[in-house]
GROMACS .gro file of C-alpha atoms in nm:
model
  498
    1MET     CA    1   3.324   0.515  -2.017
    2ASP     CA    2   3.281   0.636  -1.659
    3GLU     CA    3   3.080   0.422  -1.422
    4MET     CA    4   2.737   0.550  -1.331
    5GLU     CA    5   2.675   0.568  -0.956
    6TRP     CA    6   2.449   0.276  -0.866
    7THR     CA    7   2.099   0.411  -0.802
    8HIS     CA    8   1.892   0.235  -0.540
    9ARG     CA    9   1.543   0.151  -0.668
   10HIS     CA   10   1.258   0.314  -0.479
   11PRO     CA   11   1.034   0.062  -0.301
   12LYS     CA   12   0.746  -0.075  -0.504
   13ALA     CA   13   0.392  -0.095  -0.366
   14GLU     CA   14   0.437  -0.465  -0.287
   15ASP     CA   15   0.744  -0.383  -0.075
   16LEU     CA   16   0.535  -0.161   0.152
   17ARG     CA   17   0.249  -0.398   0.237
   18VAL     CA   18   0.204  -0.543   0.583
   19GLY     CA   19   0.004  -0.793   0.780
   20LEU     CA   20  -0.126  -0.687   1.121
   21LEU     CA   21  -0.122  -0.933   1.412
   22ASN     CA   22  -0.341  -0.874   1.717
   23TRP     CA   23  -0.268  -0.964   2.080
   24ALA     CA   24  -0.392  -1.321   2.019
   25GLY     CA   25  -0.151  -1.379   1.727
   26THR     CA   26  -0.414  -1.375   1.448
   27TYR     CA   27  -0.424  -1.144   1.146
   28LEU     CA   28  -0.650  -0.856   1.049
   29THR     CA   29  -0.850  -1.006   0.761
   30PHE     CA   30  -1.102  -0.869   0.511
   31GLU     CA   31  -1.404  -1.085   0.435
   32ALA     CA   32  -1.512  -0.953   0.096
   33TYR     CA   33  -1.841  -1.144   0.075
   34LYS     CA   34  -1.960  -1.001   0.411
   35ASN     CA   35  -1.795  -0.656   0.384
   36THR     CA   36  -1.653  -0.720   0.729
   37VAL     CA   37  -1.313  -0.730   0.895
   38THR     CA   38  -1.215  -1.014   1.132
   39THR     CA   39  -0.907  -1.155   1.306
   40THR     CA   40  -0.955  -1.530   1.267
   41ALA     CA   41  -0.670  -1.611   1.025
   42LYS     CA   42  -0.352  -1.766   1.163
   43SER     CA   43  -0.137  -1.715   0.853
   44LEU     CA   44  -0.050  -1.422   0.627
   45GLY     CA   45  -0.221  -1.449   0.288
   46ARG     CA   46  -0.379  -1.217   0.032
   47LYS     CA   47  -0.679  -1.140   0.256
   48GLN     CA   48  -0.445  -1.047   0.540
   49THR     CA   49  -0.227  -0.811   0.334
   50TRP     CA   50  -0.272  -0.435   0.366
   51GLU     CA   51  -0.119  -0.139   0.188
   52LEU     CA   52  -0.055   0.167   0.404
   53LEU     CA   53  -0.162   0.490   0.235
   54VAL     CA   54   0.018   0.762   0.430
   55SER     CA   55  -0.111   1.120   0.415
   56ASN     CA   56   0.099   1.270   0.696
   57GLU     CA   57   0.398   1.126   0.880
   58HIS     CA   58   0.614   1.237   1.173
   59GLU     CA   59   0.877   1.056   1.378
   60THR     CA   60   0.639   0.870   1.609
   61GLN     CA   61   0.309   0.876   1.420
   62ALA     CA   62   0.139   0.900   1.082
   63VAL     CA   63  -0.209   0.942   0.938
   64VAL     CA   64  -0.292   0.636   0.728
   65ARG     CA   65  -0.561   0.437   0.553
   66LEU     CA   66  -0.552   0.056   0.531
   67LYS     CA   67  -0.619  -0.062   0.176
   68SER     CA   68  -0.665  -0.428   0.081
   69LEU     CA   69  -0.542  -0.598  -0.235
   70GLN     CA   70  -0.900  -0.571  -0.365
   71GLY     CA   71  -0.883  -0.193  -0.342
   72LEU     CA   72  -1.123  -0.146  -0.047
   73TYR     CA   73  -1.056   0.002   0.296
   74VAL     CA   74  -1.095  -0.060   0.669
   75LEU     CA   75  -1.369   0.181   0.782
   76CYS     CA   76  -1.468   0.278   1.137
   77GLU     CA   77  -1.834   0.378   1.178
   78ALA     CA   78  -1.992   0.612   1.434
   79ASP     CA   79  -2.136   0.325   1.641
   80GLY     CA   80  -1.792   0.165   1.680
   81THR     CA   81  -1.842  -0.109   1.421
   82VAL     CA   82  -1.567  -0.173   1.167
   83CYS     CA   83  -1.657  -0.260   0.808
   84TYR     CA   84  -1.489  -0.294   0.472
   85GLY     CA   85  -1.564  -0.069   0.175
   86ARG     CA   86  -1.503   0.273   0.020
   87PRO     CA   87  -1.461   0.595   0.223
   88LYS     CA   88  -1.756   0.836   0.217
   89ASN     CA   89  -1.547   1.148   0.281
   90SER     CA   90  -1.189   1.267   0.328
   91HIS     CA   91  -1.167   1.153   0.693
   92HIS     CA   92  -1.363   0.829   0.668
   93GLY     CA   93  -1.123   0.537   0.713
   94CYS     CA   94  -0.834   0.752   0.838
   95PHE     CA   95  -0.639   0.637   1.144
   96LEU     CA   96  -0.368   0.796   1.352
   97LEU     CA   97  -0.094   0.533   1.344
   98ARG     CA   98   0.143   0.552   1.644
   99PHE     CA   99   0.474   0.365   1.663
  100HIS     CA  100   0.556   0.225   2.007
  101ARG     CA  101   0.900   0.138   2.145
  102ASN     CA  102   0.816  -0.233   2.164
  103GLY     CA  103   0.759  -0.243   1.787
  104LYS     CA  104   0.380  -0.246   1.820
  105TRP     CA  105   0.140  -0.016   1.640
  106THR     CA  106  -0.187   0.142   1.752
  107LEU     CA  107  -0.451   0.270   1.510
  108GLN     CA  108  -0.679   0.545   1.643
  109CYS     CA  109  -0.982   0.653   1.441
  110ILE     CA  110  -0.934   1.018   1.339
  111VAL     CA  111  -1.306   1.099   1.368
  112SER     CA  112  -1.404   0.929   1.697
  113GLY     CA  113  -1.068   0.903   1.874
  114ARG     CA  114  -1.133   0.535   1.945
  115TYR     CA  115  -0.871   0.263   1.898
  116LEU     CA  116  -0.892  -0.027   1.656
  117GLU     CA  117  -0.908  -0.347   1.861
  118SER     CA  118  -1.006  -0.712   1.844
  119ASP     CA  119  -1.155  -0.967   2.082
  120GLY     CA  120  -0.974  -1.246   1.895
  121GLU     CA  121  -1.243  -1.276   1.626
  122ASP     CA  122  -1.432  -0.951   1.563
  123VAL     CA  123  -1.282  -0.606   1.508
  124PHE     CA  124  -1.430  -0.282   1.643
  125CYS     CA  125  -1.352   0.073   1.763
  126ASN     CA  126  -1.512   0.128   2.103
  127SER     CA  127  -1.256   0.254   2.354
  128GLN     CA  128  -1.061   0.577   2.382
  129VAL     CA  129  -0.851   0.436   2.666
  130LEU     CA  130  -0.537   0.261   2.537
  131SER     CA  131  -0.477  -0.102   2.644
  132ALA     CA  132  -0.289  -0.414   2.529
  133TYR     CA  133  -0.591  -0.514   2.320
  134HIS     CA  134  -0.529  -0.216   2.093
  135MET     CA  135  -0.173  -0.321   2.006
  136TRP     CA  136  -0.097  -0.457   1.658
  137THR     CA  137   0.228  -0.616   1.544
  138PRO     CA  138   0.320  -0.523   1.183
  139ARG     CA  139   0.468  -0.798   0.969
  140PRO     CA  140   0.611  -0.704   0.627
  141ALA     CA  141   0.412  -0.892   0.362
  142LEU     CA  142   0.683  -0.892   0.096
  143HIS     CA  143   0.853  -1.214  -0.012
  144VAL     CA  144   1.093  -1.352   0.253
  145HIS     CA  145   1.400  -1.334   0.023
  146VAL     CA  146   1.514  -0.975   0.083
  147THR     CA  147   1.793  -0.721   0.075
  148LEU     CA  148   1.878  -0.476   0.354
  149TYR     CA  149   1.975  -0.136   0.214
  150SER     CA  150   2.120   0.139   0.434
  151PRO     CA  151   1.999   0.482   0.311
  152ILE     CA  152   2.262   0.646   0.535
  153TYR     CA  153   2.560   0.462   0.383
  154HIS     CA  154   2.404   0.394   0.039
  155SER     CA  155   2.509   0.030   0.059
  156TYR     CA  156   2.365  -0.318   0.109
  157ALA     CA  157   2.420  -0.575   0.382
  158ARG     CA  158   2.651  -0.859   0.273
  159ALA     CA  159   2.723  -1.185   0.453
  160ASP     CA  160   3.091  -1.278   0.472
  161HIS     CA  161   3.105  -1.649   0.547
  162THR     CA  162   3.486  -1.658   0.559
  163VAL     CA  163   3.477  -1.468   0.890
  164GLY     CA  164   3.117  -1.533   0.994
  165ARG     CA  165   3.010  -1.168   0.990
  166ILE     CA  166   2.775  -0.934   0.802
  167TRP     CA  167   2.906  -0.607   0.657
  168VAL     CA  168   2.701  -0.319   0.517
  169ASP     CA  169   2.942  -0.241   0.233
  170ALA     CA  170   2.803  -0.376  -0.095
  171ALA     CA  171   2.747  -0.097  -0.349
  172VAL     CA  172   2.557  -0.325  -0.589
  173PRO     CA  173   2.335  -0.617  -0.471
  174CYS     CA  174   2.450  -0.857  -0.745
  175LEU     CA  175   2.598  -1.125  -0.516
  176GLU     CA  176   2.406  -1.409  -0.351
  177GLU     CA  177   2.563  -1.295  -0.021
  178CYS     CA  178   2.343  -0.981  -0.037
  179GLY     CA  179   2.026  -1.190  -0.013
  180PHE     CA  180   1.874  -1.290   0.322
  181LEU     CA  181   1.575  -1.501   0.425
  182LEU     CA  182   1.363  -1.323   0.684
  183HIS     CA  183   1.192  -1.589   0.897
  184PHE     CA  184   0.903  -1.492   1.124
  185GLN     CA  185   0.851  -1.716   1.427
  186ASP     CA  186   0.673  -1.651   1.758
  187GLY     CA  187   0.662  -1.276   1.695
  188CYS     CA  188   1.037  -1.250   1.623
  189TYR     CA  189   1.255  -1.249   1.312
  190HIS     CA  190   1.557  -1.464   1.223
  191LEU     CA  191   1.794  -1.342   0.951
  192GLU     CA  192   1.929  -1.633   0.743
  193THR     CA  193   2.212  -1.601   0.491
  194SER     CA  194   2.247  -1.768   0.151
  195THR     CA  195   2.455  -2.046   0.313
  196HIS     CA  196   2.184  -2.106   0.577
  197HIS     CA  197   2.357  -1.942   0.871
  198PHE     CA  198   2.185  -1.704   1.112
  199LEU     CA  199   2.289  -1.368   1.253
  200SER     CA  200   2.320  -1.387   1.632
  201HIS     CA  201   2.315  -1.131   1.911
  202VAL     CA  202   2.694  -1.156   1.938
  203ASP     CA  203   2.731  -1.025   1.580
  204ARG     CA  204   2.842  -1.362   1.439
  205LEU     CA  205   2.683  -1.613   1.205
  206VAL     CA  206   2.572  -1.940   1.367
  207ALA     CA  207   2.445  -2.266   1.221
  208GLN     CA  208   2.106  -2.293   1.394
  209PRO     CA  209   1.825  -2.051   1.484
  210SER     CA  210   1.766  -1.999   1.856
  211SER     CA  211   1.663  -1.732   2.105
  212GLN     CA  212   2.006  -1.577   2.036
  213THR     CA  213   1.916  -1.522   1.670
  214ALA     CA  214   1.568  -1.378   1.740
  215PHE     CA  215   1.515  -1.007   1.673
  216HIS     CA  216   1.219  -0.775   1.719
  217MET     CA  217   1.136  -0.551   1.426
  218GLN     CA  218   1.040  -0.187   1.419
  219VAL     CA  219   0.847  -0.111   1.098
  220ARG     CA  220   0.778   0.229   0.944
  221PRO     CA  221   0.576   0.318   0.633
  222GLY     CA  222   0.800   0.335   0.329
  223GLY     CA  223   0.966  -0.002   0.381
  224LEU     CA  224   1.192   0.111   0.667
  225VAL     CA  225   1.277  -0.147   0.934
  226ALA     CA  226   1.506  -0.170   1.236
  227LEU     CA  227   1.600  -0.493   1.416
  228CYS     CA  228   1.635  -0.497   1.797
  229ASP     CA  229   1.716  -0.760   2.060
  230GLY     CA  230   1.437  -0.649   2.296
  231GLU     CA  231   1.686  -0.551   2.567
  232GLY     CA  232   1.792  -0.209   2.442
  233GLY     CA  233   2.025  -0.322   2.164
  234THR     CA  234   1.968  -0.231   1.796
  235LEU     CA  235   2.142  -0.359   1.483
  236TYR     CA  236   2.339  -0.097   1.292
  237PRO     CA  237   2.675  -0.068   1.109
  238HIS     CA  238   2.983  -0.017   1.329
  239GLY     CA  239   3.331   0.115   1.257
  240THR     CA  240   3.500   0.204   0.931
  241HIS     CA  241   3.425  -0.140   0.782
  242LEU     CA  242   3.052  -0.113   0.867
  243LEU     CA  243   3.019  -0.437   1.065
  244LEU     CA  244   2.652  -0.510   1.134
  245GLY     CA  245   2.611  -0.563   1.506
  246LEU     CA  246   2.409  -0.473   1.813
  247GLY     CA  247   2.465  -0.143   1.988
  248SER     CA  248   2.278   0.107   2.202
  249ASN     CA  249   2.376   0.436   2.044
  250PRO     CA  250   2.294   0.458   1.671
  251MET     CA  251   2.355   0.801   1.518
  252ARG     CA  252   2.164   0.983   1.243
  253GLY     CA  253   1.924   0.696   1.176
  254GLN     CA  254   2.197   0.434   1.127
  255GLU     CA  255   1.961   0.162   1.251
  256TRP     CA  256   1.708   0.204   0.969
  257PHE     CA  257   1.722  -0.018   0.661
  258ILE     CA  258   1.501  -0.031   0.356
  259LEU     CA  259   1.366  -0.384   0.325
  260GLN     CA  260   1.314  -0.493  -0.037
  261HIS     CA  261   1.267  -0.805  -0.245
  262PHE     CA  262   1.602  -0.960  -0.345
  263PRO     CA  263   1.661  -0.861  -0.710
  264THR     CA  264   1.727  -1.110  -0.990
  265TRP     CA  265   2.069  -1.112  -1.154
  266VAL     CA  266   2.143  -1.340  -1.447
  267SER     CA  267   2.423  -1.439  -1.680
  268LEU     CA  268   2.376  -1.481  -2.056
  269ARG     CA  269   2.570  -1.712  -2.288
  270SER     CA  270   2.595  -1.742  -2.664
  271LYS     CA  271   2.557  -2.069  -2.856
  272SER     CA  272   2.939  -2.102  -2.836
  273ARG     CA  273   2.896  -2.093  -2.454
  274LYS     CA  274   3.077  -1.760  -2.418
  275PHE     CA  275   2.946  -1.521  -2.153
  276ILE     CA  276   2.791  -1.193  -2.268
  277SER     CA  277   3.003  -0.925  -2.098
  278VAL     CA  278   3.043  -0.548  -2.096
  279ILE     CA  279   3.391  -0.452  -2.218
  280TYR     CA  280   3.564  -0.119  -2.294
  281ASP     CA  281   3.350   0.183  -2.387
  282GLY     CA  282   3.036  -0.004  -2.289
  283GLN     CA  283   3.053  -0.245  -2.582
  284VAL     CA  284   2.881  -0.579  -2.522
  285CYS     CA  285   3.060  -0.887  -2.642
  286ALA     CA  286   3.042  -1.267  -2.617
  287SER     CA  287   3.409  -1.334  -2.550
  288SER     CA  288   3.466  -1.459  -2.196
  289GLU     CA  289   3.475  -1.824  -2.094
  290HIS     CA  290   3.462  -1.723  -1.728
  291LEU     CA  291   3.193  -1.545  -1.530
  292THR     CA  292   3.303  -1.197  -1.415
  293PRO     CA  293   3.118  -0.907  -1.249
  294MET     CA  294   3.082  -0.750  -1.594
  295SER     CA  295   2.895  -1.063  -1.710
  296LEU     CA  296   2.613  -1.003  -1.460
  297PHE     CA  297   2.289  -0.827  -1.549
  298GLN     CA  298   1.994  -0.732  -1.334
  299PHE     CA  299   1.677  -0.875  -1.489
  300GLU     CA  300   1.413  -0.599  -1.477
  301CYS     CA  301   1.089  -0.708  -1.638
  302ASP     CA  302   0.734  -0.579  -1.613
  303CYS     CA  303   0.488  -0.863  -1.555
  304GLU     CA  304   0.214  -0.667  -1.735
  305ASN     CA  305   0.395  -0.674  -2.069
  306PRO     CA  306   0.683  -0.887  -2.195
  307THR     CA  307   0.948  -0.614  -2.208
  308LEU     CA  308   1.285  -0.647  -2.040
  309GLN     CA  309   1.565  -0.418  -1.931
  310LEU     CA  310   1.911  -0.555  -1.853
  311ARG     CA  311   2.112  -0.344  -1.610
  312SER     CA  312   2.486  -0.400  -1.589
  313ALA     CA  313   2.691  -0.386  -1.269
  314SER     CA  314   2.818  -0.043  -1.380
  315GLY     CA  315   2.464   0.092  -1.344
  316TYR     CA  316   2.398   0.139  -1.716
  317TYR     CA  317   2.136  -0.048  -1.917
  318LEU     CA  318   2.188  -0.233  -2.244
  319ALA     CA  319   2.054  -0.014  -2.524
  320GLN     CA  320   2.014  -0.040  -2.900
  321ARG     CA  321   2.235   0.221  -3.068
  322ARG     CA  322   2.341   0.331  -3.418
  323HIS     CA  323   2.448   0.075  -3.676
  324ARG     CA  324   2.246  -0.190  -3.489
  325SER     CA  325   2.499  -0.208  -3.208
  326VAL     CA  326   2.408  -0.279  -2.845
  327ILE     CA  327   2.592  -0.065  -2.590
  328ALA     CA  328   2.574  -0.061  -2.208
  329ASP     CA  329   2.519   0.315  -2.178
  330GLY     CA  330   2.141   0.339  -2.140
  331HIS     CA  331   1.938   0.514  -1.872
  332PRO     CA  332   1.633   0.379  -1.685
  333MET     CA  333   1.342   0.530  -1.883
  334GLU     CA  334   1.511   0.539  -2.223
  335SER     CA  335   1.295   0.363  -2.484
  336ASP     CA  336   1.594   0.196  -2.654
  337THR     CA  337   1.671   0.002  -2.334
  338PHE     CA  338   1.347  -0.200  -2.358
  339PHE     CA  339   1.355  -0.538  -2.533
  340ARG     CA  340   1.071  -0.775  -2.604
  341VAL     CA  341   1.121  -1.120  -2.449
  342HIS     CA  342   1.059  -1.453  -2.623
  343TRP     CA  343   1.125  -1.787  -2.453
  344ASN     CA  344   1.222  -2.113  -2.620
  345CYS     CA  345   1.278  -2.418  -2.398
  346GLY     CA  346   1.453  -2.223  -2.122
  347LYS     CA  347   1.652  -2.002  -2.361
  348ILE     CA  348   1.579  -1.636  -2.420
  349ILE     CA  349   1.539  -1.439  -2.744
  350LEU     CA  350   1.544  -1.057  -2.726
  351GLN     CA  351   1.382  -0.830  -2.983
  352SER     CA  352   1.473  -0.462  -3.002
  353SER     CA  353   1.235  -0.173  -3.064
  354ASN     CA  354   1.323  -0.174  -3.437
  355GLY     CA  355   1.188  -0.529  -3.465
  356ARG     CA  356   1.526  -0.695  -3.511
  357PHE     CA  357   1.660  -0.966  -3.280
  358LEU     CA  358   1.976  -0.955  -3.074
  359GLY     CA  359   2.247  -1.193  -3.185
  360ILE     CA  360   2.622  -1.242  -3.183
  361ALA     CA  361   2.809  -1.099  -3.484
  362ALA     CA  362   3.116  -1.263  -3.634
  363ASN     CA  363   3.344  -1.037  -3.427
  364GLY     CA  364   3.166  -1.144  -3.106
  365LEU     CA  365   2.977  -0.818  -3.051
  366LEU     CA  366   2.610  -0.817  -2.955
  367MET     CA  367   2.411  -0.668  -3.243
  368THR     CA  368   2.049  -0.629  -3.359
  369ASN     CA  369   2.078  -0.784  -3.705
  370ALA     CA  370   1.834  -1.071  -3.761
  371THR     CA  371   1.477  -1.019  -3.881
  372ILE     CA  372   1.399  -1.386  -3.806
  373PRO     CA  373   1.552  -1.546  -3.494
  374GLY     CA  374   1.769  -1.854  -3.524
  375PRO     CA  375   2.014  -2.046  -3.303
  376ASN     CA  376   2.250  -1.746  -3.307
  377GLU     CA  377   1.981  -1.532  -3.143
  378GLU     CA  378   1.902  -1.783  -2.866
  379LEU     CA  379   2.085  -1.692  -2.546
  380GLY     CA  380   2.133  -1.926  -2.257
  381ILE     CA  381   2.023  -1.771  -1.927
  382ARG     CA  382   2.110  -1.872  -1.572
  383PHE     CA  383   2.055  -1.730  -1.225
  384ALA     CA  384   2.374  -1.557  -1.111
  385ASN     CA  385   2.290  -1.457  -0.754
  386ARG     CA  386   2.076  -1.732  -0.603
  387PRO     CA  387   2.169  -2.097  -0.541
  388PHE     CA  388   1.812  -2.173  -0.437
  389LEU     CA  389   1.453  -2.066  -0.497
  390VAL     CA  390   1.184  -1.977  -0.247
  391LEU     CA  391   0.849  -1.993  -0.429
  392ARG     CA  392   0.531  -1.812  -0.326
  393GLY     CA  393   0.203  -1.860  -0.513
  394ARG     CA  394  -0.157  -1.749  -0.473
  395TYR     CA  395  -0.213  -1.953  -0.156
  396GLY     CA  396   0.123  -1.931   0.021
  397TYR     CA  397   0.477  -2.065   0.003
  398VAL     CA  398   0.591  -2.395  -0.142
  399GLY     CA  399   0.713  -2.626   0.131
  400SER     CA  400   0.682  -2.961   0.304
  401SER     CA  401   0.559  -3.055   0.650
  402SER     CA  402   0.537  -3.360   0.871
  403GLU     CA  403   0.158  -3.352   0.832
  404HIS     CA  404   0.164  -3.407   0.456
  405ASP     CA  405   0.322  -3.667   0.233
  406LEU     CA  406   0.318  -3.433  -0.067
  407ILE     CA  407   0.479  -3.092  -0.122
  408GLN     CA  408   0.233  -2.815  -0.036
  409CYS     CA  409   0.177  -2.467  -0.179
  410ASN     CA  410  -0.003  -2.296   0.109
  411MET     CA  411   0.267  -2.282   0.375
  412ASP     CA  412   0.339  -1.981   0.597
  413GLU     CA  413   0.710  -2.073   0.611
  414PRO     CA  414   0.884  -2.189   0.290
  415ASP     CA  415   1.134  -2.459   0.201
  416CYS     CA  416   1.443  -2.369   0.000
  417ILE     CA  417   1.457  -2.544  -0.337
  418HIS     CA  418   1.825  -2.585  -0.415
  419LEU     CA  419   1.907  -2.543  -0.783
  420LEU     CA  420   2.147  -2.775  -0.960
  421PRO     CA  421   2.201  -2.629  -1.309
  422CYS     CA  422   2.181  -2.891  -1.581
  423ARG     CA  423   2.156  -2.704  -1.912
  424GLN     CA  424   2.068  -2.343  -1.990
  425GLY     CA  425   1.728  -2.282  -1.833
  426ILE     CA  426   1.707  -2.642  -1.705
  427TYR     CA  427   1.759  -2.723  -1.337
  428HIS     CA  428   1.736  -3.015  -1.098
  429PHE     CA  429   1.532  -2.939  -0.786
  430GLN     CA  430   1.694  -3.060  -0.466
  431ALA     CA  431   1.514  -3.068  -0.130
  432GLN     CA  432   1.671  -2.939   0.191
  433GLY     CA  433   1.784  -3.284   0.304
  434GLY     CA  434   1.981  -3.345  -0.017
  435SER     CA  435   1.726  -3.569  -0.192
  436PHE     CA  436   1.560  -3.470  -0.519
  437TRP     CA  437   1.206  -3.371  -0.604
  438SER     CA  438   1.008  -3.659  -0.752
  439ILE     CA  439   0.676  -3.643  -0.935
  440THR     CA  440   0.381  -3.882  -0.904
  441SER     CA  441   0.152  -4.004  -1.181
  442PHE     CA  442  -0.107  -3.752  -1.057
  443GLY     CA  443   0.128  -3.457  -1.105
  444SER     CA  444   0.199  -3.402  -0.735
  445PHE     CA  445   0.547  -3.389  -0.582
  446ARG     CA  446   0.743  -3.556  -0.305
  447PRO     CA  447   1.072  -3.422  -0.161
  448TRP     CA  448   1.263  -3.751  -0.123
  449GLY     CA  449   1.337  -3.875  -0.476
  450LYS     CA  450   1.657  -4.062  -0.553
  451PHE     CA  451   1.704  -3.938  -0.911
  452ALA     CA  452   1.740  -3.584  -1.047
  453LEU     CA  453   1.461  -3.465  -1.277
  454ASN     CA  454   1.465  -3.176  -1.524
  455PHE     CA  455   1.264  -2.861  -1.451
  456CYS     CA  456   1.252  -2.578  -1.706
  457ILE     CA  457   1.234  -2.225  -1.561
  458GLU     CA  458   1.113  -1.919  -1.754
  459LEU     CA  459   1.109  -1.567  -1.605
  460HIS     CA  460   0.789  -1.362  -1.643
  461GLY     CA  461   0.879  -1.060  -1.431
  462SER     CA  462   1.161  -0.918  -1.223
  463ASN     CA  463   1.076  -1.173  -0.952
  464LEU     CA  464   0.817  -1.394  -1.123
  465LEU     CA  465   0.864  -1.728  -1.299
  466THR     CA  466   0.693  -2.038  -1.433
  467VAL     CA  467   0.816  -2.395  -1.399
  468LEU     CA  468   0.763  -2.660  -1.666
  469ALA     CA  469   0.773  -2.991  -1.480
  470PRO     CA  470   0.925  -3.319  -1.608
  471ASN     CA  471   0.579  -3.445  -1.713
  472GLY     CA  472   0.542  -3.159  -1.963
  473PHE     CA  473   0.287  -2.959  -1.762
  474TYR     CA  474   0.325  -2.628  -1.581
  475MET     CA  475   0.352  -2.636  -1.205
  476ARG     CA  476   0.059  -2.459  -1.034
  477ALA     CA  477  -0.086  -2.382  -0.693
  478ASP     CA  478  -0.407  -2.568  -0.615
  479ARG     CA  479  -0.674  -2.445  -0.373
  480SER     CA  480  -0.648  -2.773  -0.183
  481GLY     CA  481  -0.294  -2.674  -0.083
  482THR     CA  482  -0.125  -2.945  -0.289
  483LEU     CA  483   0.137  -2.843  -0.544
  484LEU     CA  484   0.046  -2.986  -0.886
  485ALA     CA  485   0.193  -3.001  -1.236
  486ASP     CA  486  -0.114  -3.047  -1.457
  487SER     CA  487  -0.164  -2.720  -1.646
  488GLU     CA  488  -0.116  -2.706  -2.023
  489ASP     CA  489  -0.141  -2.327  -2.027
  490ILE     CA  490   0.009  -2.054  -1.809
  491THR     CA  491  -0.263  -1.935  -1.571
  492LYS     CA  492  -0.243  -1.708  -1.265
  493GLU     CA  493  -0.193  -2.017  -1.049
  494CYS     CA  494   0.119  -2.105  -1.255
  495ILE     CA  495   0.297  -1.775  -1.177
  496TRP     CA  496   0.540  -1.800  -0.886
  497GLU     CA  497   0.704  -1.518  -0.696
  498PHE     CA  498   1.065  -1.602  -0.609
   0.00000   0.00000   0.00000
């Protein structure tokens, strides 16, 4: 079977959301109970997240509306006040968004010609004369674990730690080296690799962040970003090997990347501990004792319903075919590529559209035979492209700080939770200093335990999961900011973006 050309996924709505920082370093925030807009928040949360609805875009400007996660809009009134609600006509709430060379944005009311500005607390549209108070810094609101995709070269950025460089040459983002952590600090961005090195201005990976690893970001609607050093240099691929480095003369839009959430790739194993792999003619078989590229599958799951698609590295999806066989020859919207997901203590059971469950036949092939699932239908599942997790809940990221004894769930900057696989679906959580997560009698966590504890992970979306803690309760985000494991049921506060 010929390989399908890998198709880059179009950005989702959550990939295109931004936070807007004013001149004082605080975020544009909607206050739903007052129907007002302020700039008092110092961190990027749900109330500070805006979706850009673009109606007309050119190279240096676009006509946009700012829509909150609650579905309401920033509205500029005739007297210069700014409120929060629903537009009254086709122009109400429309702004002319201009992109400036320093990475800043300005938003000019289409009706009055006045600029959106802030005095550090309140927001209004009073002046038609542009000043520094009208400048807004866009910050992508997507999860910090990202990929950088070049639409010019149709390839992904990949860190090469053997030579300390980043290349833009990965056709498929199935390796952990294709994932980067995008840290925002003092108005600049630091690009961290999966081995916790940082891209520097001299095109090499270094061990610590510094002013030499700080980049300014140009942001465009549609998820496009460009990284600059602030002194005329821009990151783009160089030479025949597409080395990512600073330069001053990008051609044909080489400097633009599509910023997206790092996808989830997994491996699956049968009860005999053989890896599920795609072999000749797209057949799927449990035969390999070693992990290969053909044993990797992208986990594509809709959080609204428990259906799953598994995409192989060849670009095809696993699909139910004639005689109950499962073949890796499916296409994205084909109904036979959707499987219903059931979880059992960290293992996964897949049910096809005909109601039968996937299992391993005597010849090792993956088939849809069983009407009732048993041990032969339980598949071990493990992350294949991430040695750590970065968790974001309803109130922020999971992390620790010198101000708190316990692990928090409302941080602006996350901690990496290093994963030590124990059994299928079971992991030990290791803190950044090498110690283990420990749990208190109250269900809270500390990051300096001496002994490894078992955490059970179940996936509930392409980038969503739940964690069953060692005390038998689900881990959840609490409004107080403390991370807790005290929920018997899976609630919204138990769902973690990773």
